[in-house]
XYZ file of C-alpha atoms in Angstrom:
761
model
C -37.528 -19.143 -29.604
C -36.111 -17.127 -32.468
C -32.481 -16.256 -32.127
C -32.970 -13.337 -34.473
C -35.263 -11.693 -31.897
C -32.599 -11.946 -29.215
C -30.011 -10.518 -31.605
C -32.225 -7.532 -32.426
C -33.041 -7.062 -28.746
C -29.338 -6.982 -27.962
C -28.737 -4.268 -30.561
C -31.602 -2.120 -29.241
C -30.505 -2.399 -25.602
C -26.887 -1.736 -26.492
C -27.913 1.448 -28.315
C -30.244 2.454 -25.469
C -33.273 2.740 -27.752
C -36.898 2.097 -26.863
C -38.038 -1.506 -27.377
C -40.845 -1.326 -29.973
C -42.914 -4.372 -28.926
C -44.870 -5.186 -25.795
C -42.984 -5.863 -22.581
C -44.595 -9.328 -22.243
C -43.102 -10.259 -25.564
C -39.565 -9.510 -24.428
C -40.071 -11.109 -21.007
C -41.183 -14.291 -22.752
C -38.119 -14.165 -24.994
C -35.864 -13.920 -21.953
C -37.501 -16.879 -20.233
C -34.646 -19.281 -19.543
C -35.060 -22.588 -21.360
C -33.424 -24.972 -18.912
C -35.882 -27.866 -19.224
C -34.486 -29.485 -22.372
C -32.995 -32.986 -22.302
C -29.303 -33.541 -21.741
C -29.078 -35.218 -25.138
C -29.653 -31.851 -26.763
C -27.621 -29.984 -24.152
C -24.595 -32.059 -23.219
C -22.485 -29.015 -22.355
C -24.932 -27.505 -19.910
C -25.851 -30.507 -17.711
C -28.950 -28.580 -16.672
C -31.622 -30.040 -14.361
C -35.129 -30.293 -15.769
C -37.543 -27.670 -14.474
C -40.916 -26.286 -15.411
C -40.879 -23.703 -18.164
C -43.593 -21.603 -16.544
C -42.959 -18.165 -15.124
C -42.628 -16.496 -11.698
C -40.768 -13.884 -9.593
C -37.112 -12.966 -9.188
C -34.648 -10.205 -9.753
C -31.783 -9.608 -12.113
C -29.040 -6.972 -12.041
C -25.735 -7.131 -13.821
C -23.081 -4.808 -15.117
C -22.277 -5.257 -18.820
C -18.778 -6.628 -18.301
C -19.149 -9.051 -21.215
C -20.357 -6.685 -23.917
C -17.706 -7.737 -26.403
C -18.514 -11.406 -25.922
C -22.232 -10.833 -26.112
C -21.780 -8.762 -29.260
C -20.100 -11.726 -30.921
C -22.874 -14.003 -29.719
C -25.536 -11.708 -31.088
C -24.010 -11.596 -34.558
C -23.295 -15.320 -34.913
C -25.530 -17.799 -36.699
C -26.779 -20.234 -34.056
C -28.170 -23.684 -34.608
C -30.298 -23.142 -31.510
C -27.721 -24.536 -29.095
C -29.402 -24.180 -25.675
C -26.161 -23.248 -23.925
C -25.476 -20.367 -26.282
C -29.061 -19.168 -26.097
C -28.995 -19.143 -22.298
C -25.702 -17.251 -22.218
C -27.185 -14.615 -24.509
C -30.332 -14.391 -22.380
C -28.267 -13.917 -19.213
C -26.236 -11.234 -20.941
C -29.396 -9.394 -22.008
C -30.749 -9.447 -18.458
C -27.508 -7.967 -17.188
C -27.612 -5.275 -19.839
C -31.224 -4.397 -18.987
C -30.386 -3.827 -15.327
C -27.326 -1.734 -16.228
C -29.373 0.445 -18.590
C -32.120 0.928 -15.991
C -29.487 2.396 -13.649
C -27.941 4.602 -16.332
C -28.945 8.255 -16.244
C -27.838 8.687 -19.849
C -30.837 6.732 -21.105
C -34.167 8.509 -21.614
C -36.686 8.053 -18.836
C -39.326 6.398 -21.049
C -36.767 3.877 -22.306
C -35.604 3.069 -18.793
C -39.200 2.639 -17.728
C -39.783 0.094 -20.515
C -36.644 -1.843 -19.521
C -37.828 -1.832 -15.908
C -41.216 -3.261 -16.947
C -39.496 -6.169 -18.689
C -37.428 -6.935 -15.593
C -40.426 -6.746 -13.284
C -42.282 -9.174 -15.540
C -39.341 -11.552 -15.300
C -39.613 -11.336 -11.520
C -43.398 -11.582 -11.336
C -44.309 -13.901 -14.199
C -41.395 -16.305 -14.696
C -39.434 -18.552 -12.386
C -36.205 -16.847 -13.317
C -34.872 -17.022 -9.765
C -35.427 -20.776 -9.410
C -33.919 -21.423 -12.806
C -30.860 -19.341 -12.019
C -30.383 -21.249 -8.751
C -30.472 -24.461 -10.786
C -27.878 -23.065 -13.178
C -25.528 -22.373 -10.263
C -24.976 -26.110 -9.829
C -24.092 -26.631 -13.478
C -20.774 -28.310 -14.254
C -20.294 -25.708 -16.965
C -18.192 -23.171 -15.057
C -18.874 -20.286 -17.435
C -22.606 -20.842 -17.272
C -22.524 -21.172 -13.497
C -20.532 -17.980 -13.071
C -22.685 -15.881 -15.415
C -25.808 -17.261 -13.732
C -24.506 -16.192 -10.296
C -23.901 -12.681 -11.582
C -27.370 -12.543 -13.115
C -28.976 -13.835 -9.940
C -27.089 -11.234 -7.895
C -28.304 -8.528 -10.236
C -31.906 -9.612 -9.869
C -31.600 -9.688 -6.061
C -30.196 -6.166 -6.115
C -32.853 -4.937 -8.538
C -35.708 -6.303 -6.425
C -34.148 -4.894 -3.253
C -34.009 -1.450 -4.807
C -37.374 -1.450 -6.580
C -39.496 -3.270 -3.983
C -37.397 -2.863 -0.818
C -37.554 -6.612 -0.323
C -35.055 -9.460 -0.326
C -35.740 -12.208 -2.840
C -37.132 -15.147 -0.901
C -35.899 -17.869 -3.244
C -32.332 -16.588 -3.171
C -32.408 -16.089 0.614
C -33.643 -19.635 1.168
C -30.953 -21.044 -1.108
C -28.220 -19.026 0.641
C -29.273 -20.025 4.165
C -29.511 -23.679 3.164
C -26.028 -23.663 1.592
C -24.385 -21.992 4.610
C -26.104 -24.098 7.264
C -25.527 -27.436 5.542
C -21.783 -26.908 5.195
C -19.641 -29.041 5.445
C -22.117 -31.861 4.749
C -22.863 -30.103 1.457
C -19.573 -28.758 0.133
C -20.839 -26.990 -2.990
C -20.974 -23.514 -1.470
C -18.748 -21.383 -3.716
C -21.643 -20.378 -5.982
C -23.635 -19.160 -2.991
C -20.652 -17.077 -1.827
C -20.131 -15.625 -5.316
C -23.735 -14.431 -5.471
C -23.769 -12.909 -1.997
C -20.497 -11.090 -2.670
C -21.803 -9.710 -5.948
C -25.037 -8.489 -4.324
C -23.082 -6.711 -1.580
C -20.869 -4.955 -4.109
C -23.844 -3.876 -6.210
C -25.632 -2.470 -3.164
C -22.542 -0.539 -2.029
C -22.175 1.026 -5.462
C -25.664 2.511 -5.170
C -25.433 5.922 -3.489
C -29.021 5.797 -2.210
C -29.244 2.183 -1.071
C -26.229 1.158 1.085
C -27.304 1.619 4.724
C -30.872 0.221 4.638
C -30.055 -2.200 1.847
C -27.071 -3.791 3.580
C -28.941 -4.166 6.859
C -31.971 -5.722 5.179
C -29.713 -8.028 3.144
C -27.346 -9.236 5.876
C -29.529 -9.295 8.981
C -31.270 -12.592 8.041
C -27.872 -14.134 7.233
C -25.916 -12.808 10.230
C -25.931 -15.879 12.451
C -25.470 -18.276 9.545
C -22.437 -16.362 8.248
C -20.800 -16.286 11.683
C -21.262 -20.025 12.044
C -20.014 -20.646 8.520
C -16.804 -18.712 9.313
C -15.947 -21.134 12.077
C -17.001 -24.182 10.070
C -14.942 -23.492 6.953
C -11.815 -22.290 8.801
C -11.733 -25.186 11.287
C -10.982 -27.667 8.529
C -7.829 -29.779 8.481
C -5.980 -27.852 5.817
C -3.142 -30.368 5.641
C -5.361 -32.765 3.691
C -5.076 -33.377 -0.031
C -8.308 -31.454 -0.587
C -6.384 -28.168 -0.321
C -3.222 -29.169 -2.162
C -4.500 -27.700 -5.427
C -6.009 -24.241 -5.957
C -8.430 -25.781 -8.471
C -10.145 -28.178 -6.069
C -13.675 -27.582 -4.805
C -12.459 -27.057 -1.240
C -9.893 -24.478 -2.372
C -12.527 -22.749 -4.508
C -14.762 -22.431 -1.442
C -11.975 -20.780 0.553
C -11.038 -18.377 -2.239
C -14.684 -17.350 -2.647
C -14.954 -16.848 1.108
C -11.952 -14.460 1.067
C -13.796 -12.286 -1.455
C -16.901 -12.331 0.745
C -14.933 -11.340 3.856
C -13.502 -8.386 1.945
C -16.987 -7.317 0.884
C -18.271 -7.694 4.445
C -15.545 -5.386 5.729
C -16.369 -2.840 3.031
C -20.062 -2.993 3.935
C -19.219 -2.454 7.606
C -18.386 1.173 6.952
C -22.036 1.845 6.119
C -23.463 0.740 9.486
C -23.152 2.505 12.812
C -23.565 -0.779 14.685
C -21.882 -3.576 12.752
C -23.345 -7.059 12.506
C -21.553 -10.072 13.939
C -20.701 -11.339 10.460
C -18.878 -8.048 9.822
C -16.838 -8.403 13.025
C -16.127 -12.112 12.980
C -12.647 -11.975 11.433
C -11.515 -9.373 13.958
C -12.762 -11.435 16.881
C -11.656 -14.823 15.559
C -8.535 -13.942 13.584
C -6.707 -16.910 15.145
C -8.445 -19.160 12.583
C -6.864 -17.169 9.767
C -3.452 -17.132 11.450
C -3.527 -20.910 11.818
C -4.523 -21.299 8.179
C -1.631 -19.093 7.041
C 0.809 -21.276 8.963
C -0.616 -24.527 7.593
C 0.475 -26.499 4.532
C -2.454 -25.245 2.473
C -1.704 -24.220 -1.109
C 0.404 -21.059 -1.288
C -2.087 -19.189 -3.488
C -4.834 -19.520 -0.860
C -2.402 -18.556 1.877
C -1.436 -15.445 -0.056
C -5.100 -14.450 -0.495
C -5.654 -14.565 3.265
C -2.446 -12.638 3.989
C -3.486 -9.849 1.619
C -6.953 -9.843 3.220
C -5.404 -9.501 6.679
C -3.377 -6.548 5.435
C -6.561 -4.849 4.217
C -8.199 -5.361 7.582
C -5.386 -3.688 9.523
C -5.243 -0.800 7.016
C -8.991 -0.086 7.230
C -9.084 -0.094 3.424
C -11.451 -2.851 2.304
C -12.086 -1.053 -0.984
C -10.941 2.058 -2.795
C -13.922 4.193 -1.855
C -14.108 3.163 1.808
C -14.066 5.919 4.378
C -10.793 6.929 5.945
C -9.245 5.213 8.919
C -9.655 8.242 11.183
C -13.429 8.130 10.695
C -13.529 4.415 11.317
C -11.642 4.694 14.574
C -14.425 6.889 15.949
C -16.526 3.729 16.003
C -16.087 2.084 19.430
C -16.859 -1.339 17.999
C -14.024 -1.080 15.512
C -11.631 0.069 18.220
C -12.553 -2.990 20.252
C -12.229 -5.251 17.229
C -8.885 -3.832 16.143
C -7.518 -4.277 19.642
C -8.602 -7.916 19.630
C -7.007 -8.451 16.225
C -3.789 -6.691 17.269
C -3.453 -8.749 20.444
C -3.949 -11.997 18.562
C -1.446 -11.121 15.829
C 1.230 -9.890 18.229
C 0.766 -12.930 20.431
C 1.646 -15.338 17.627
C 4.417 -13.063 16.326
C 6.106 -13.208 19.720
C 5.842 -17.011 19.560
C 7.995 -17.150 16.370
C 4.890 -17.567 14.167
C 6.236 -14.996 11.701
C 9.419 -16.876 10.837
C 7.463 -20.127 10.549
C 5.350 -18.721 7.700
C 6.818 -20.188 4.508
C 7.162 -17.672 1.692
C 6.956 -18.956 -1.849
C 9.278 -17.947 -4.615
C 8.632 -14.885 -6.699
C 5.301 -14.725 -8.462
C 4.658 -16.053 -11.932
C 6.735 -14.751 -14.800
C 5.193 -12.659 -17.541
C 3.807 -14.863 -20.293
C 5.420 -18.042 -18.983
C 5.904 -20.247 -15.955
C 9.673 -20.167 -16.333
C 12.205 -17.387 -16.123
C 14.219 -16.324 -19.109
C 17.765 -17.548 -19.311
C 20.087 -15.214 -17.471
C 17.193 -13.514 -15.673
C 17.882 -13.335 -11.960
C 14.348 -13.970 -10.754
C 14.465 -17.396 -9.150
C 15.418 -18.248 -5.625
C 14.071 -15.109 -3.969
C 11.078 -15.013 -1.659
C 7.759 -13.448 -2.577
C 8.325 -9.799 -1.684
C 4.635 -8.908 -2.025
C 3.720 -11.322 0.751
C 6.781 -10.257 2.744
C 5.628 -6.636 2.658
C 2.023 -7.568 3.483
C 3.018 -9.588 6.545
C 5.469 -6.907 7.659
C 2.934 -4.130 7.316
C 0.341 -6.201 9.193
C 2.740 -6.559 12.131
C 3.697 -2.866 12.089
C 0.087 -1.638 11.963
C -0.965 -3.945 14.798
C 2.014 -2.678 16.797
C 0.926 0.880 16.083
C -2.631 0.219 17.235
C -1.423 -1.595 20.346
C 0.912 1.258 21.262
C -1.692 3.942 20.634
C -4.032 2.217 23.076
C -1.445 1.719 25.841
C -1.181 4.117 28.747
C 2.336 3.477 30.028
C 5.743 2.920 28.520
C 6.064 -0.377 30.365
C 3.017 -1.749 28.531
C 4.627 -1.000 25.196
C 8.305 -1.598 25.776
C 8.590 -5.367 26.121
C 5.977 -6.329 23.530
C 7.242 -3.830 20.993
C 10.900 -4.812 21.284
C 10.097 -8.530 21.065
C 7.885 -8.063 18.017
C 10.422 -5.838 16.267
C 13.231 -8.320 16.911
C 11.165 -11.073 15.285
C 10.314 -8.768 12.388
C 13.969 -7.851 11.822
C 14.899 -11.531 11.831
C 12.066 -12.194 9.378
C 13.468 -9.548 7.034
C 16.988 -10.940 7.237
C 15.833 -14.493 6.550
C 13.697 -13.504 3.568
C 15.676 -10.732 1.952
C 15.305 -10.411 -1.800
C 18.024 -11.465 -4.233
C 19.128 -7.877 -4.737
C 19.777 -7.479 -1.003
C 22.134 -10.430 -0.693
C 24.888 -8.356 -2.260
C 23.944 -5.305 -0.177
C 25.140 -5.546 3.428
C 22.628 -3.937 5.763
C 24.708 -1.798 8.086
C 21.907 -0.510 10.276
C 18.503 -1.793 11.394
C 16.743 1.429 10.373
C 17.712 0.767 6.750
C 15.516 -2.314 6.541
C 12.303 -0.343 6.126
C 13.354 1.355 2.892
C 14.943 -1.836 1.577
C 11.845 -3.957 2.149
C 9.192 -1.444 1.054
C 11.007 0.605 -1.618
C 9.086 -1.103 -4.453
C 5.645 -0.384 -2.941
C 5.110 3.304 -2.241
C 1.791 3.099 -0.398
C 2.946 0.299 1.895
C 6.252 2.026 2.572
C 4.689 5.224 3.886
C 2.088 3.312 5.871
C 4.943 1.424 7.526
C 6.998 4.580 8.071
C 3.991 6.369 9.541
C 3.312 3.458 11.894
C 6.876 3.499 13.230
C 6.817 7.294 13.528
C 3.612 7.208 15.574
C 5.063 4.502 17.802
C 8.205 6.596 18.310
C 6.176 9.689 19.199
C 3.923 7.786 21.603
C 6.814 6.156 23.497
C 8.715 9.430 23.612
C 5.692 11.244 25.031
C 5.047 8.560 27.648
C 8.631 8.496 28.882
C 8.760 12.295 29.105
C 5.467 12.395 31.001
C 6.677 9.790 33.463
C 9.774 11.753 34.531
C 10.156 15.526 34.668
C 13.893 15.598 33.960
C 15.399 12.631 32.160
C 19.008 11.864 32.964
C 21.711 11.779 30.330
C 21.978 7.986 30.652
C 18.228 7.600 30.091
C 18.384 9.774 26.975
C 21.258 7.729 25.547
C 19.518 4.465 26.367
C 16.393 5.728 24.577
C 18.385 6.674 21.482
C 20.100 3.301 21.446
C 16.780 1.427 21.587
C 15.341 3.394 18.666
C 18.310 2.410 16.502
C 18.512 -1.179 17.751
C 14.823 -1.779 17.004
C 15.012 0.005 13.652
C 12.450 2.752 14.244
C 14.454 5.956 14.589
C 12.504 8.351 12.328
C 15.535 10.440 11.312
C 17.489 7.375 10.195
C 14.497 5.979 8.319
C 14.003 9.162 6.299
C 17.718 9.626 5.587
C 18.095 6.070 4.337
C 15.127 6.619 2.031
C 16.501 9.915 0.725
C 19.740 8.106 -0.070
C 17.791 5.507 -2.066
C 16.196 8.200 -4.248
C 19.413 10.239 -4.591
C 17.822 13.167 -2.730
C 15.479 13.854 -5.648
C 12.809 16.250 -4.377
C 10.524 15.539 -7.330
C 10.045 11.992 -6.043
C 8.752 13.440 -2.783
C 6.560 15.826 -4.752
C 5.056 12.897 -6.636
C 4.183 11.259 -3.333
C 2.558 14.454 -2.055
C 0.416 14.853 -5.143
C -0.587 11.200 -5.274
C -3.756 10.170 -3.474
C -2.521 6.588 -3.181
C -0.103 7.122 -0.302
C -0.253 8.644 3.185
C 2.994 10.538 2.589
C 1.392 13.910 3.328
C 0.313 12.807 6.793
C 3.696 11.232 7.419
C 5.652 14.283 6.281
C 3.634 16.734 8.378
C 4.122 14.621 11.494
C 7.821 14.165 10.791
C 8.467 17.860 10.167
C 6.833 18.700 13.483
C 9.208 16.254 15.142
C 12.183 17.621 13.215
C 11.350 21.136 14.347
C 11.712 20.036 17.980
C 14.503 17.490 17.517
C 16.862 19.298 15.161
C 19.980 18.661 17.269
C 19.483 14.884 17.141
C 18.885 15.067 13.387
C 22.221 16.861 12.923
C 23.991 14.243 15.042
C 22.616 11.415 12.934
C 23.458 13.188 9.677
C 27.055 13.580 10.809
C 27.244 9.962 11.770
C 26.092 9.049 8.262
C 29.038 11.083 6.960
C 31.507 9.383 9.282
C 30.214 5.959 8.278
C 30.866 6.775 4.635
C 34.261 8.265 5.407
C 33.411 11.890 4.770
C 34.259 13.171 8.214
C 35.290 12.294 11.687
C 32.710 11.242 14.218
C 30.575 14.158 15.229
C 32.137 14.296 18.698
C 35.400 15.613 17.273
C 33.907 18.979 16.370
C 31.774 19.568 19.412
C 32.649 22.025 22.162
C 34.203 20.543 25.266
C 30.987 20.421 27.287
C 29.220 18.404 24.555
C 31.992 16.032 23.543
C 30.989 13.232 25.887
C 27.325 13.306 24.906
C 27.985 13.310 21.168
C 30.563 10.560 21.425
C 28.150 8.257 23.220
C 25.434 9.090 20.745
C 27.732 8.018 17.964
C 28.614 4.842 19.795
C 24.963 3.951 20.354
C 24.284 4.447 16.690
C 27.174 2.139 15.869
C 26.208 -0.511 18.418
C 22.709 -0.659 16.987
C 24.069 -1.866 13.666
C 23.409 -5.443 12.770
C 26.383 -5.600 10.413
C 28.710 -2.774 11.402
C 31.093 -1.474 8.842
C 34.547 -0.150 9.747
C 34.628 3.619 9.907
C 36.971 5.562 7.724
C 38.081 8.719 9.440
C 39.540 11.743 7.774
C 43.250 11.965 8.597
C 44.290 15.157 10.294
C 47.102 17.369 9.110
C 47.563 19.224 12.330
C 51.118 20.245 11.522
C 49.761 22.418 8.744
C 46.482 23.247 10.527
C 44.608 22.068 7.468
C 43.212 18.966 5.829
C 44.126 18.394 2.202
C 42.616 15.908 -0.257
C 44.383 15.521 -3.585
C 42.304 14.147 -6.408
C 44.362 12.891 -9.300
C 42.785 12.173 -12.613
C 43.187 8.457 -12.340
C 40.373 6.078 -13.154
C 40.902 3.895 -10.122
C 40.957 6.794 -7.722
C 37.892 8.352 -9.293
C 36.044 5.057 -9.033
C 37.054 4.672 -5.416
C 35.914 8.175 -4.631
C 32.538 7.615 -6.263
C 32.065 4.336 -4.463
C 32.648 5.739 -1.008
C 30.658 8.935 -1.521
C 33.292 10.596 0.554
C 33.253 14.109 -0.836
C 30.540 16.669 -1.063
C 31.669 17.343 -4.582
C 30.462 13.989 -5.856
C 28.027 14.673 -8.634
C 24.502 13.330 -8.226
C 23.463 14.077 -11.782
C 23.951 10.527 -12.990
C 21.908 9.119 -10.129
C 19.120 11.576 -10.684
C 19.141 10.868 -14.364
C 18.292 7.253 -13.652
C 15.331 8.287 -11.530
C 12.815 9.562 -14.038
C 10.291 11.813 -12.368
C 6.650 10.936 -12.891
C 5.745 14.484 -13.836
C 7.722 17.324 -15.331
C 6.703 20.127 -13.014
C 8.552 22.793 -15.012
C 6.688 22.171 -18.256
C 4.053 24.905 -17.926
C 4.271 27.943 -20.136
C 5.389 30.361 -17.444
C 7.801 27.881 -15.902
C 10.775 29.327 -14.130
C 14.238 28.587 -15.388
C 15.345 26.424 -12.474
C 14.621 22.695 -12.656
C 13.244 21.245 -9.434
C 15.000 18.129 -8.251
C 17.816 18.197 -10.808
C 20.136 20.221 -8.629
C 21.102 18.600 -5.326
C 23.714 21.109 -4.181
C 23.443 24.865 -3.814
C 25.447 27.590 -5.556
C 27.269 25.235 -7.903
C 29.361 26.636 -10.738
C 29.756 24.033 -13.445
C 32.790 23.818 -15.669
C 33.638 20.965 -18.049
C 36.660 18.956 -17.030
C 37.076 16.849 -20.145
C 35.301 16.641 -23.459
C 34.126 13.075 -22.811
C 32.256 13.902 -19.599
C 30.654 17.237 -18.969
C 30.521 16.869 -15.224
C 31.522 19.352 -12.593
C 33.797 18.967 -9.596
C 32.996 21.144 -6.631
C 35.524 22.419 -4.215
C 34.476 23.347 -0.753
C 36.610 25.537 1.393
C 35.680 25.220 5.029
C 36.929 27.745 7.505
C 36.822 27.282 11.197
C 38.109 30.379 12.917
C 37.394 29.867 16.567
C 36.340 27.015 18.789
C 33.872 29.193 20.721
C 32.240 30.661 17.662
C 32.024 27.259 15.928
C 31.352 28.881 12.560
C 31.174 27.055 9.304
C 31.193 28.651 5.892
C 31.236 27.007 2.496
C 32.528 28.413 -0.711
C 32.339 26.743 -4.090
C 35.178 27.259 -6.501
C 35.616 25.997 -10.064
C 38.141 23.216 -10.326
C 40.120 24.505 -13.279
C 41.392 28.033 -13.119
C 44.228 29.762 -14.838
C 47.505 28.325 -13.677
C 45.975 25.209 -12.078
C 47.287 21.768 -12.814
C 45.371 18.550 -13.545
C 44.817 17.783 -9.907
C 42.523 19.488 -7.431
C 42.864 20.303 -3.765
C 40.208 20.358 -1.146
C 41.474 22.421 1.730
C 39.718 22.768 5.046
C 41.332 25.282 7.333
C 40.778 24.137 10.890
C 42.082 24.769 14.341
C 44.884 22.645 15.697
C 42.484 20.671 17.915
C 39.431 20.068 15.732
C 38.476 18.844 12.290
C 35.252 20.066 10.720
C 33.072 17.452 8.992
C 31.792 18.237 5.525
C 28.191 17.551 6.662
C 27.274 16.017 3.334
C 24.157 14.211 4.558
C 22.839 17.247 6.408
C 23.434 19.438 3.380
C 21.819 17.098 0.873
C 18.791 16.288 3.022
C 18.009 19.895 3.936
C 18.574 20.964 0.337
C 16.113 18.305 -0.794
C 13.472 19.668 1.585
C 14.237 23.193 0.425
C 13.730 22.213 -3.214
C 10.474 20.500 -2.255
C 9.279 23.692 -0.590
C 10.098 25.760 -3.692
C 8.333 23.311 -6.002
C 5.178 23.296 -3.864
C 5.173 27.098 -3.666
C 5.540 27.427 -7.428
C 2.690 25.001 -8.092
C 0.504 26.735 -5.522
C 1.065 30.134 -7.139
C -0.165 28.695 -10.424
C -3.128 26.946 -8.795
C -1.748 23.594 -9.915
C -1.412 21.925 -6.530
C -4.323 19.536 -5.842
C -4.970 20.778 -2.289
C -4.086 23.641 0.046
C -0.481 23.054 1.185
C -0.236 26.107 3.462
C 0.351 24.157 6.674
C 2.978 21.999 5.007
C 4.734 25.037 3.565
C 4.890 26.688 6.974
C 6.645 23.641 8.376
C 9.078 23.461 5.465
C 9.849 27.176 5.786
C 10.509 26.760 9.480
C 12.927 23.892 8.849
C 14.693 25.984 6.215
C 15.135 28.832 8.714
C 16.573 26.484 11.324
C 19.022 25.106 8.797
C 20.146 28.525 7.608
C 20.517 29.812 11.153
C 22.781 26.893 11.974
C 24.900 27.452 8.871
C 25.251 31.159 9.589
C 26.644 30.546 13.064
């Protein structure tokens, strides 16, 4: 064989030009020479086979173009290994060009003739199967990709499954574990599945024709490979043959789940993990190598999220399939059963993942000692999504209550025991804060988790209201306490998150625009709840203020007939805390019928004020400056003057206090004229006026019996939603928003009206 011919062939195929010679000539050039002696081919370790020609298929994506380009331009001394690698690369390129619509039809037809000759006239399939068992890992891997491409090509062109490949696959699966070399078989099957799913015309009939003959063998193989004793030395290294088999099987299970979305009636091999997930749960809790354990945990997360691949159909469509509903219920029951048996806390989490460019951390870098937060989030989200599915398919509150509370208590303990290094110095004062702390670094997981807890909250609330016409006051307070104690109160969860992002509305806007999170669905559901549950939202906001020392407990400002209810609500919120912090109440100055704060210009006092977040006048500019928005939404030519997300408080007049820091101090004057009217008005005044000294006074005129809270949390959170509404409206007017946000805007406008009506009273 002349290497120069292969080099020229590579150049022609790469350019997409018509091959000038006869198709037989090129098919002969691509005939794999695997029959040479091992003396001439020490690197390949290839078995001797006949050099004659027969049928098989080849399809590959040109993922190694750069490598093959180097091979084509090098001067070879006819090394068989290098020649075979170049031949495999050319076969892959031919299949990719046949599928490309950018190539002229006549050229694609010529490429197709060459491939069909390889299938009909050479034994390319048998030779590729032989190459799979090569000790040369690169050669074995490229051969599996080439074999998968040929299987796909023949399936598409002739509507038939390659017999040689099918026989090899069945033999490998059925003979396991007597024959342990099965990874290459799994690689090829996974690659074929992915190639078929990429084809817009082929998926449904192609997947059925491909998997139906393998269905029973794959189901049996699942049980065989996952019933192993994983505590043996065979699985102590991720580089062993046994570990390689498991890792390859994870990839196949992911592809099987992705292919399931194409069939109305799934095959048993596509359902087997749902129905026998206990095998995977036992493996995760074994002493198998951590890398393999992590692969299975991430796979389990994909199963409960209904997202086997990026282009899979949405979860709502999948749930219309009765088989998937049955399978998800089986998976949820199995997961929750082991979670309630302390399985979750028995799962050992490794340390943080590998360090960039090295296996060791830099000196002074605080990266060691913490648990793997990626796995922590994956396990947590798996539990939350199974809880969601279990709750959605329960008919009574009693069915949900015990299982949900037990599972959440184990999950909260799991979070406490595996908190990251950064959380050790951050005392968690309330169970509802855990969600934002655990998931803050992974946006898509965070909103999936928040949505799951919101749906659970809504389902339990609906069931308890349906069970009794008029709930007693004690039942309402008990319900509120449970939502805080189990960490799933939706108002608390959102407020803790808004605190983490410094109430920056542009962060929320980024989530809405992104297609990678379910934040839109979450926000719409939450705003509908907020519209009906505004009073409870206000109560929780005021308790946030009292916890940070900005006001008295909310009960102190309520009318007489509501004092008892609000006080108990505040107590239940406190009692739900896992690490309660002492409350700092605002001292009353009843003798003067006013409350006066004096802020001296002393560094210590300023630092203390900033640390406690006790005044509404604390400036959020520095916090927002550290949160760089992903997109500058005011950068268009006709942008309005206001900057969305950079102003957290309304009607602020800014005046420089000192030359060294151009920050503004707000003064709020709160007037409370009558206990029956319960009115609250805010007025912002500049700190320095003519005749003022270097100190400032914050005066709240109140009645002799009541003290009005500053309502910092309520003000900041509603202002953040208001800014979000304005930003969405502005983008919609300019046709810059990626979808129609009309329904969302109606909800945001309604919340704004409720807020303004409350402030005007």
